[in-house]
């Protein structure tokens, strides 16, 4: 059985059903292909390739393209030849791709027409002799020539040394397999290979991995036949062994994990045949005790940087291979900065070395700093002295901060240099146009933070408001903003105002004016009416109940947990035990969680829960907003999910059935999460066009629109005592809105863009706002007067969260900060990467949960001490949600999402993994849980409602206050 045969099986059953959906994110509807269309396009490409390709030896065809609607057809067409599919990423450094293609000895490559110029300029040396170019629809077929082509990924002497060492290791690790079986898998067999990839290079030089159909098809069959997969056990046909240093399998003691199986084997680098049953070393070292496996660590010196694994030795190998570098060392300073120390023949080579590194290394491997030194320091044992290198870096950083710019002309020149460096543009590139925007030039949120740090290091001082300028303004306006800050005492001529106002091209004149479309009488506020009793749930376990005491019995919840008609979740005194030891969860294998006891011994445990899709609703574009769930007290069955999308749509969906109750098209993208009014009759949401929309909750009809001067990505917060709604805007202001009188009660200039959502404390009566300028503000909610402010130094994307004693917020410097309600900082807890996730507190106010870009979910005590952390498979952007699991002795659970689409259910006291589920797209939305249902948005355009099932198929209850 092959991959293409699996596709043809599905096509024979579902010929006219949708097989592929692709969204270009260009404000156009997604495009769809049926199975019939995919198969026909693939067959046409297969016939074309058979006509023009003359295969000798291994059949492999490269594909140089970006993802499009045609990609599945192209891959299938290659497989049907039959040939192996070898992807070549247009965005990868050419040196890496050449290394990959030459190691494969790739003869043919299909290039997407739109990338022809880039391909020819990057790989000109491969196309000089007898160039074959034949066109087929949107593709061009090239024949590659490897004569006299050098691959300079690392110097030849190191390369030979590495390859000899690799061959020795390979022979040692596989010797026992040779003895076990005389049967071999032959890479040259016509239908053997499915695809060819290369490893990340975590052990030095990237290896070529040729994957046979026999190795990948069982995975698909396993998941088809055994849903859900019984986690904690190997996949179909896979064998796991632990071997000692002599290569013998052990049942007790320390050793390395080996993976394999009779047919579960790939071809590495130049291997042509591999014995069936070959076992491969994983580089993971463990100890076995009483039949349980305890993780000890990795073989190689890996770190996690920008959400990806990196071996710092690879950076050192590449740098040492550069002509100008005599010797070098790499350190991971404070687990936050990658520093390259170099002994060089020329003091003026920094720019050259940065350029060369960007040609040979992926973006997550580029060092933060290059430090030139006279000689490397060594310990008495002849090893690099890392502590001495750290001292050298500290001195270097102090000297660097003392350097002052000589004038604005030098600033303009160095700003261009930093711009090109952070965006990986060559210094020889064309002049950067004055109107260039950072995000449109290939920048993103992490790169903008790096550029911010570089600029502030350059000028030797912090530049208030710089991040929002970087994200929204041109390079000329960025330059002018820095000039006004750094050279404010000089007579400066500013050619443009950096504070450009947003144009509202998508909003009607009536919308932009903030006037109501319907000027009928104001809807009365009937908060005492029984029909207005409801519970509202939003991200971060925020629970608002209005007039619900007498109806909690109907909802199946105990009223004794409520002291009044109005409670937030943090008012609930449900004290929990604090005796659980700290844990560290590892998700390298999502089938298990690693528990660390007081003796720091990890124990692998199986998962306990399952997910099942109840419904999903297509919004037409990415869903980054988080859901708002409103449950009427009188009719629980009419519970509604409100959520917006980048398609401009705001939708209301029935919680239980998934039926869309109404849909309203707003003026631009929606990233703001909805908020319900005090009476329950309205839903309030911000929009990219600068408007705050007030919609009728039962119909979606526009009731009132309020205009700010820039995009509104902040989510509104309700004051349950007054009914006022508070919200921030990218126009650097905070607003208090009375939606019943249709007016703005107060407006406050915050000194920076307000991206995150405000947080209201009833005792004391404070409203908290955070800005991208790094300010945390406490405001009087009645008057809008500022009570206090604190500068956190770096941008605040995270929303503040308060409890009875403290306010918490995450910062892009990687710290979670804790303050009293009087503005005094109590503590800070450091992670390895920026925190965009907002904190979430437990009902007992004993723990606080949050995620970080370092790919961990954290649990801290209210004193800032780590309780546990759990490693996910990608960055954690969204906010966790705490809920109760009644199927397991009233334990509390935590739902969280990582950006790669994985949903994690953890036991909140220990961090132990209960279940993991992967959505088919990136996730920046935060989960909300009610009863047995988890609701979340996904970047594949859908809103999902997933049932949580216990280990016996029972539904899991969710409300903390039950």
mmCIF file of N, CA, C and O in Angstrom, residues 776-829:
data_model
loop_
_atom_site.group_PDB
_atom_site.id
_atom_site.type_symbol
_atom_site.label_atom_id
_atom_site.label_comp_id
_atom_site.label_asym_id
_atom_site.label_seq_id
_atom_site.Cartn_x
_atom_site.Cartn_y
_atom_site.Cartn_z
ATOM 1 N N UNK A 776 1.677 50.193 32.634
ATOM 2 C CA UNK A 776 0.509 49.626 33.298
ATOM 3 C C UNK A 776 -0.152 50.763 34.058
ATOM 4 O O UNK A 776 0.480 51.393 34.911
ATOM 5 N N UNK A 777 -1.424 51.042 33.749
ATOM 6 C CA UNK A 777 -2.125 52.185 34.317
ATOM 7 C C UNK A 777 -3.256 51.723 35.212
ATOM 8 O O UNK A 777 -4.012 50.807 34.855
ATOM 9 N N UNK A 778 -3.407 52.361 36.376
ATOM 10 C CA UNK A 778 -4.581 52.187 37.229
ATOM 11 C C UNK A 778 -5.432 53.441 37.094
ATOM 12 O O UNK A 778 -4.929 54.563 37.253
ATOM 13 N N UNK A 779 -6.718 53.253 36.779
ATOM 14 C CA UNK A 779 -7.601 54.373 36.455
ATOM 15 C C UNK A 779 -8.844 54.304 37.334
ATOM 16 O O UNK A 779 -9.331 53.211 37.662
ATOM 17 N N UNK A 780 -9.356 55.462 37.718
ATOM 18 C CA UNK A 780 -10.640 55.535 38.417
ATOM 19 C C UNK A 780 -11.740 55.252 37.399
ATOM 20 O O UNK A 780 -11.932 56.033 36.463
ATOM 21 N N UNK A 781 -12.493 54.146 37.517
ATOM 22 C CA UNK A 781 -13.462 53.791 36.479
ATOM 23 C C UNK A 781 -14.627 54.777 36.362
ATOM 24 O O UNK A 781 -15.272 54.857 35.315
ATOM 25 N N UNK A 782 -14.895 55.544 37.409
ATOM 26 C CA UNK A 782 -16.009 56.489 37.361
ATOM 27 C C UNK A 782 -15.649 57.762 36.613
ATOM 28 O O UNK A 782 -16.469 58.324 35.867
ATOM 29 N N UNK A 783 -14.394 58.223 36.782
ATOM 30 C CA UNK A 783 -14.007 59.530 36.225
ATOM 31 C C UNK A 783 -13.006 59.437 35.081
ATOM 32 O O UNK A 783 -12.843 60.394 34.323
ATOM 33 N N UNK A 784 -12.261 58.312 34.992
ATOM 34 C CA UNK A 784 -11.208 58.210 33.990
ATOM 35 C C UNK A 784 -9.910 58.850 34.427
ATOM 36 O O UNK A 784 -8.956 58.947 33.642
ATOM 37 N N UNK A 785 -9.826 59.300 35.681
ATOM 38 C CA UNK A 785 -8.596 59.905 36.203
ATOM 39 C C UNK A 785 -7.575 58.808 36.509
ATOM 40 O O UNK A 785 -7.921 57.745 37.035
ATOM 41 N N UNK A 786 -6.309 59.079 36.206
ATOM 42 C CA UNK A 786 -5.251 58.113 36.465
ATOM 43 C C UNK A 786 -4.916 58.089 37.952
ATOM 44 O O UNK A 786 -4.672 59.129 38.559
ATOM 45 N N UNK A 787 -4.885 56.891 38.542
ATOM 46 C CA UNK A 787 -4.554 56.729 39.960
ATOM 47 C C UNK A 787 -3.054 56.528 40.119
ATOM 48 O O UNK A 787 -2.425 57.146 40.964
ATOM 49 N N UNK A 788 -2.465 55.629 39.318
ATOM 50 C CA UNK A 788 -1.021 55.425 39.302
ATOM 51 C C UNK A 788 -0.616 54.788 37.978
ATOM 52 O O UNK A 788 -1.456 54.266 37.242
ATOM 53 N N UNK A 789 0.668 54.839 37.689
ATOM 54 C CA UNK A 789 1.187 54.166 36.496
ATOM 55 C C UNK A 789 2.535 53.547 36.838
ATOM 56 O O UNK A 789 3.244 54.010 37.731
ATOM 57 N N UNK A 790 2.872 52.482 36.115
ATOM 58 C CA UNK A 790 4.162 51.823 36.291
ATOM 59 C C UNK A 790 4.719 51.506 34.910
ATOM 60 O O UNK A 790 4.018 50.935 34.066
ATOM 61 N N UNK A 791 5.968 51.866 34.679
ATOM 62 C CA UNK A 791 6.612 51.550 33.408
ATOM 63 C C UNK A 791 7.319 50.204 33.529
ATOM 64 O O UNK A 791 8.234 50.044 34.342
ATOM 65 N N UNK A 792 6.875 49.245 32.722
ATOM 66 C CA UNK A 792 7.473 47.904 32.740
ATOM 67 C C UNK A 792 8.688 47.816 31.830
ATOM 68 O O UNK A 792 9.368 46.781 31.800
ATOM 69 N N UNK A 793 8.939 48.856 31.058
ATOM 70 C CA UNK A 793 10.159 48.909 30.249
ATOM 71 C C UNK A 793 10.028 48.303 28.875
ATOM 72 O O UNK A 793 10.702 48.716 27.943
ATOM 73 N N UNK A 794 9.177 47.307 28.737
ATOM 74 C CA UNK A 794 8.993 46.630 27.457
ATOM 75 C C UNK A 794 7.490 46.531 27.155
ATOM 76 O O UNK A 794 6.658 46.645 28.056
ATOM 77 N N UNK A 795 7.129 46.273 25.892
ATOM 78 C CA UNK A 795 5.713 46.262 25.501
ATOM 79 C C UNK A 795 4.881 45.231 26.260
ATOM 80 O O UNK A 795 5.358 44.158 26.640
ATOM 81 N N UNK A 796 3.606 45.563 26.451
ATOM 82 C CA UNK A 796 2.654 44.696 27.137
ATOM 83 C C UNK A 796 1.544 44.306 26.152
ATOM 84 O O UNK A 796 0.647 45.111 25.871
ATOM 85 N N UNK A 797 1.642 43.101 25.591
ATOM 86 C CA UNK A 797 0.578 42.552 24.753
ATOM 87 C C UNK A 797 -0.426 41.795 25.623
ATOM 88 O O UNK A 797 -1.585 41.645 25.269
ATOM 89 N N UNK A 798 0.045 41.255 26.727
ATOM 90 C CA UNK A 798 -0.779 40.498 27.665
ATOM 91 C C UNK A 798 -1.787 41.423 28.334
ATOM 92 O O UNK A 798 -1.531 42.609 28.540
ATOM 93 N N UNK A 799 -2.972 40.878 28.666
ATOM 94 C CA UNK A 799 -3.971 41.653 29.406
ATOM 95 C C UNK A 799 -3.738 41.493 30.899
ATOM 96 O O UNK A 799 -3.402 40.404 31.357
ATOM 97 N N UNK A 800 -3.930 42.566 31.688
ATOM 98 C CA UNK A 800 -3.785 42.433 33.138
ATOM 99 C C UNK A 800 -4.901 41.576 33.720
ATOM 100 O O UNK A 800 -6.005 41.529 33.177
ATOM 101 N N UNK A 801 -4.614 40.882 34.810
ATOM 102 C CA UNK A 801 -5.622 40.084 35.510
ATOM 103 C C UNK A 801 -5.450 40.340 36.999
ATOM 104 O O UNK A 801 -4.338 40.272 37.521
ATOM 105 N N UNK A 802 -6.554 40.648 37.697
ATOM 106 C CA UNK A 802 -6.423 40.975 39.108
ATOM 107 C C UNK A 802 -7.203 39.988 39.972
ATOM 108 O O UNK A 802 -8.132 39.323 39.512
ATOM 109 N N UNK A 803 -6.782 39.880 41.229
ATOM 110 C CA UNK A 803 -7.497 39.109 42.239
ATOM 111 C C UNK A 803 -7.651 40.032 43.449
ATOM 112 O O UNK A 803 -7.461 41.241 43.350
ATOM 113 N N UNK A 804 -8.009 39.479 44.595
ATOM 114 C CA UNK A 804 -8.263 40.325 45.762
ATOM 115 C C UNK A 804 -7.023 41.099 46.200
ATOM 116 O O UNK A 804 -7.120 42.241 46.642
ATOM 117 N N UNK A 805 -5.825 40.491 46.040
ATOM 118 C CA UNK A 805 -4.607 41.127 46.537
ATOM 119 C C UNK A 805 -3.750 41.787 45.467
ATOM 120 O O UNK A 805 -3.139 42.824 45.705
ATOM 121 N N UNK A 806 -3.690 41.165 44.261
ATOM 122 C CA UNK A 806 -2.661 41.550 43.307
ATOM 123 C C UNK A 806 -3.217 41.773 41.899
ATOM 124 O O UNK A 806 -4.340 41.382 41.571
ATOM 125 N N UNK A 807 -2.351 42.361 41.053
ATOM 126 C CA UNK A 807 -2.568 42.446 39.607
ATOM 127 C C UNK A 807 -1.387 41.749 38.950
ATOM 128 O O UNK A 807 -0.236 41.942 39.359
ATOM 129 N N UNK A 808 -1.662 40.942 37.917
ATOM 130 C CA UNK A 808 -0.628 40.213 37.196
ATOM 131 C C UNK A 808 -0.669 40.598 35.729
ATOM 132 O O UNK A 808 -1.732 40.850 35.157
ATOM 133 N N UNK A 809 0.514 40.598 35.095
ATOM 134 C CA UNK A 809 0.569 40.857 33.653
ATOM 135 C C UNK A 809 1.863 40.282 33.088
ATOM 136 O O UNK A 809 2.900 40.257 33.765
ATOM 137 N N UNK A 810 1.801 39.794 31.854
ATOM 138 C CA UNK A 810 2.988 39.287 31.171
ATOM 139 C C UNK A 810 3.620 40.357 30.304
ATOM 140 O O UNK A 810 2.940 41.246 29.796
ATOM 141 N N UNK A 811 4.929 40.270 30.123
ATOM 142 C CA UNK A 811 5.676 41.284 29.372
ATOM 143 C C UNK A 811 6.521 40.601 28.296
ATOM 144 O O UNK A 811 6.902 39.431 28.442
ATOM 145 N N UNK A 812 6.824 41.316 27.213
ATOM 146 C CA UNK A 812 7.612 40.708 26.142
ATOM 147 C C UNK A 812 9.080 40.503 26.533
ATOM 148 O O UNK A 812 9.823 39.867 25.791
ATOM 149 N N UNK A 813 9.480 41.005 27.687
ATOM 150 C CA UNK A 813 10.833 40.687 28.156
ATOM 151 C C UNK A 813 10.889 39.300 28.797
ATOM 152 O O UNK A 813 11.934 38.881 29.302
ATOM 153 N N UNK A 814 9.757 38.569 28.772
ATOM 154 C CA UNK A 814 9.725 37.207 29.283
ATOM 155 C C UNK A 814 9.331 37.095 30.737
ATOM 156 O O UNK A 814 9.321 35.994 31.296
ATOM 157 N N UNK A 815 8.968 38.215 31.377
ATOM 158 C CA UNK A 815 8.630 38.197 32.802
ATOM 159 C C UNK A 815 7.132 38.295 33.033
ATOM 160 O O UNK A 815 6.429 39.052 32.345
ATOM 161 N N UNK A 816 6.639 37.521 34.011
ATOM 162 C CA UNK A 816 5.306 37.741 34.558
ATOM 163 C C UNK A 816 5.483 38.638 35.772
ATOM 164 O O UNK A 816 6.268 38.332 36.679
ATOM 165 N N UNK A 817 4.765 39.763 35.796
ATOM 166 C CA UNK A 817 4.935 40.767 36.845
ATOM 167 C C UNK A 817 3.741 40.758 37.780
ATOM 168 O O UNK A 817 2.599 40.578 37.348
ATOM 169 N N UNK A 818 3.999 40.983 39.052
ATOM 170 C CA UNK A 818 2.951 41.022 40.065
ATOM 171 C C UNK A 818 3.017 42.353 40.813
ATOM 172 O O UNK A 818 4.103 42.759 41.267
ATOM 173 N N UNK A 819 1.868 43.044 40.943
ATOM 174 C CA UNK A 819 1.788 44.336 41.615
ATOM 175 C C UNK A 819 0.686 44.307 42.667
ATOM 176 O O UNK A 819 -0.283 43.549 42.556
ATOM 177 N N UNK A 820 0.818 45.162 43.673
ATOM 178 C CA UNK A 820 -0.303 45.403 44.579
ATOM 179 C C UNK A 820 -1.266 46.365 43.896
ATOM 180 O O UNK A 820 -0.937 46.982 42.871
ATOM 181 N N UNK A 821 -2.439 46.530 44.486
ATOM 182 C CA UNK A 821 -3.416 47.464 43.920
ATOM 183 C C UNK A 821 -2.995 48.918 44.105
ATOM 184 O O UNK A 821 -3.659 49.827 43.589
ATOM 185 N N UNK A 822 -1.873 49.131 44.812
ATOM 186 C CA UNK A 822 -1.362 50.492 44.992
ATOM 187 C C UNK A 822 -0.165 50.772 44.088
ATOM 188 O O UNK A 822 0.491 51.804 44.217
ATOM 189 N N UNK A 823 0.138 49.836 43.194
ATOM 190 C CA UNK A 823 1.179 50.073 42.192
ATOM 191 C C UNK A 823 2.563 49.632 42.580
ATOM 192 O O UNK A 823 3.529 49.923 41.863
ATOM 193 N N UNK A 824 2.721 48.917 43.703
ATOM 194 C CA UNK A 824 4.039 48.448 44.122
ATOM 195 C C UNK A 824 4.315 47.071 43.511
ATOM 196 O O UNK A 824 3.484 46.164 43.615
ATOM 197 N N UNK A 825 5.482 46.925 42.867
ATOM 198 C CA UNK A 825 5.814 45.617 42.305
ATOM 199 C C UNK A 825 6.225 44.668 43.431
ATOM 200 O O UNK A 825 7.082 44.973 44.242
ATOM 201 N N UNK A 826 5.584 43.485 43.443
ATOM 202 C CA UNK A 826 5.824 42.501 44.496
ATOM 203 C C UNK A 826 6.885 41.498 44.062
ATOM 204 O O UNK A 826 7.794 41.178 44.808
ATOM 205 N N UNK A 827 6.760 40.971 42.843
ATOM 206 C CA UNK A 827 7.731 39.998 42.332
ATOM 207 C C UNK A 827 7.635 39.925 40.818
ATOM 208 O O UNK A 827 6.701 40.462 40.209
ATOM 209 N N UNK A 828 8.609 39.261 40.227
ATOM 210 C CA UNK A 828 8.550 38.932 38.809
ATOM 211 C C UNK A 828 9.060 37.510 38.627
ATOM 212 O O UNK A 828 9.951 37.060 39.334
ATOM 213 N N UNK A 829 8.449 36.795 37.680
ATOM 214 C CA UNK A 829 8.848 35.421 37.387
ATOM 215 C C UNK A 829 9.315 35.384 35.940
ATOM 216 O O UNK A 829 8.610 35.837 35.031
#
